[in-house]
CSV table of C-alpha atoms and ligand atoms in Angstrom, one decimal:
chain,number,residue,atom,x,y,z
A,1259,MET,CA,55.9,106.5,102.2
A,1260,THR,CA,56.8,103.6,100.1
A,1261,LYS,CA,59.0,101.0,101.3
A,1262,LYS,CA,62.0,100.3,99.4
A,1263,ALA,CA,62.7,96.9,98.0
A,1264,PRO,CA,65.9,95.5,99.4
A,1265,ILE,CA,68.3,94.6,96.8
A,1266,ARG,CA,68.9,91.2,96.5
A,1267,THR,CA,72.4,89.7,95.8
A,1268,CYS,CA,73.6,86.3,95.4
A,1269,ILE,CA,76.2,85.6,97.9
A,1270,ALA,CA,78.3,83.4,95.7
A,1271,CYS,CA,78.5,85.4,92.2
A,1272,GLY,CA,77.2,88.9,93.3
A,1273,ALA,CA,74.7,88.9,90.8
A,1274,GLN,CA,71.6,91.5,91.5
A,1275,GLY,CA,67.8,91.2,91.3
A,1276,ASP,CA,65.9,88.1,90.5
A,1277,LYS,CA,66.1,87.7,86.5
A,1278,ARG,CA,67.3,84.0,87.0
A,1279,GLY,CA,65.6,83.9,90.0
A,1280,LEU,CA,67.2,84.0,93.4
A,1281,ILE,CA,66.3,81.3,96.2
A,1282,ARG,CA,66.5,82.4,99.8
A,1283,PHE,CA,68.1,80.7,102.7
A,1284,VAL,CA,67.1,81.8,106.4
A,1285,ARG,CA,68.4,81.3,109.6
A,1286,THR,CA,65.9,79.6,111.8
A,1287,PRO,CA,65.1,80.7,115.5
A,1288,GLU,CA,66.8,76.9,116.3
A,1289,GLY,CA,69.9,78.2,114.5
A,1290,ASP,CA,69.8,76.0,111.6
A,1291,VAL,CA,69.5,77.2,107.8
A,1292,ALA,CA,66.5,76.4,105.9
A,1293,CYS,CA,65.8,76.9,102.4
A,1294,ASP,CA,62.8,79.5,102.2
A,1295,ALA,CA,60.5,78.5,99.4
A,1296,SER,CA,58.3,81.5,100.1
A,1297,GLY,CA,60.8,84.1,100.3
A,1298,LYS,CA,59.1,85.5,103.5
A,1299,ALA,CA,60.4,83.8,106.3
A,1300,ALA,CA,61.5,85.9,109.3
A,1301,GLY,CA,65.1,86.2,110.1
A,1302,ARG,CA,68.6,86.8,109.0
A,1303,GLY,CA,68.6,85.5,105.0
A,1304,ALA,CA,70.8,85.0,102.2
A,1305,TYR,CA,70.4,84.8,98.5
A,1306,VAL,CA,71.8,82.5,96.2
A,1307,CYS,CA,70.9,82.3,92.2
A,1308,ALA,CA,68.7,79.5,91.6
A,1309,ASP,CA,71.9,77.9,89.8
A,1310,ALA,CA,73.5,74.8,91.0
A,1311,ALA,CA,77.2,76.5,90.1
A,1312,CYS,CA,76.2,79.2,92.4
A,1313,PHE,CA,75.2,76.9,95.3
A,1314,ALA,CA,78.5,74.7,94.5
A,1315,GLN,CA,80.5,77.8,95.5
A,1316,VAL,CA,78.3,78.8,98.6
A,1317,ARG,CA,79.0,75.1,99.5
A,1318,LYS,CA,82.6,75.1,98.6
A,1319,ARG,CA,83.3,78.1,100.9
A,1320,ARG,CA,80.8,77.6,103.4
A,1321,MET,CA,79.5,81.3,103.0
A,1322,PHE,CA,76.4,80.6,105.2
A,1323,ASP,CA,78.6,80.3,107.9
A,1324,ALA,CA,79.7,84.1,107.8
A,1325,ARG,CA,76.6,85.3,106.1
A,1326,LEU,CA,74.1,84.1,108.5
A,1327,ARG,CA,76.5,83.9,111.6
A,1328,VAL,CA,75.6,80.4,112.1
A,1329,LYS,CA,77.8,77.0,112.2
A,1330,VAL,CA,76.5,74.8,109.4
A,1331,SER,CA,77.7,71.5,109.2
A,1332,ALA,CA,78.7,69.6,106.1
A,1333,ASP,CA,75.7,67.3,106.3
A,1334,ASP,CA,73.6,70.4,106.5
A,1335,TYR,CA,75.0,72.0,103.2
A,1336,GLU,CA,74.3,68.2,101.7
A,1337,ARG,CA,70.5,68.8,102.9
A,1338,LEU,CA,70.3,72.3,101.6
A,1339,GLN,CA,71.8,71.7,98.4
A,1340,ALA,CA,68.9,69.0,97.9
A,1341,GLU,CA,66.6,71.3,99.1
A,1342,PHE,CA,67.9,73.8,96.8
A,1343,GLY,CA,67.8,71.5,93.7
A,1344,ALA,CA,64.4,70.5,94.4
A,1345,LEU,CA,63.1,73.9,94.6
A,1346,CYS,CA,65.1,74.8,91.2
A,1347,GLU,CA,63.6,72.2,89.5
A,1348,MET,CA,60.0,73.3,91.1
A,1349,ARG,CA,60.6,76.9,89.9
A,1350,GLU,CA,61.3,75.8,86.4
A,1351,ALA,CA,58.6,73.5,86.1
A,1352,ALA,CA,56.3,76.5,86.9
A,1353,GLN,CA,57.6,78.8,84.3
B,2377,ZN,ZN1,74.8,83.6,91.7
């Protein structure tokens, strides 16, 4: 039996696949949200395009709260945006 690859969808714009590279965020066992650089961390996850515009949407509409069923504070969004930005740069540098 082959394992079906899950369809990855950006929670902000709805784009599927990883053409532009989706970045995964995961709910940690502590109830935080973390940027999942490996994309393999266990737990409920959400994908966002490696695009600042998409993250801005997520932040503005506090989309992690609903998607990951966790309370994410404004400070956390600030921190996640910084992590997201750093990861986007790393990915671009690696290409
Ligand atoms: Zn997107």
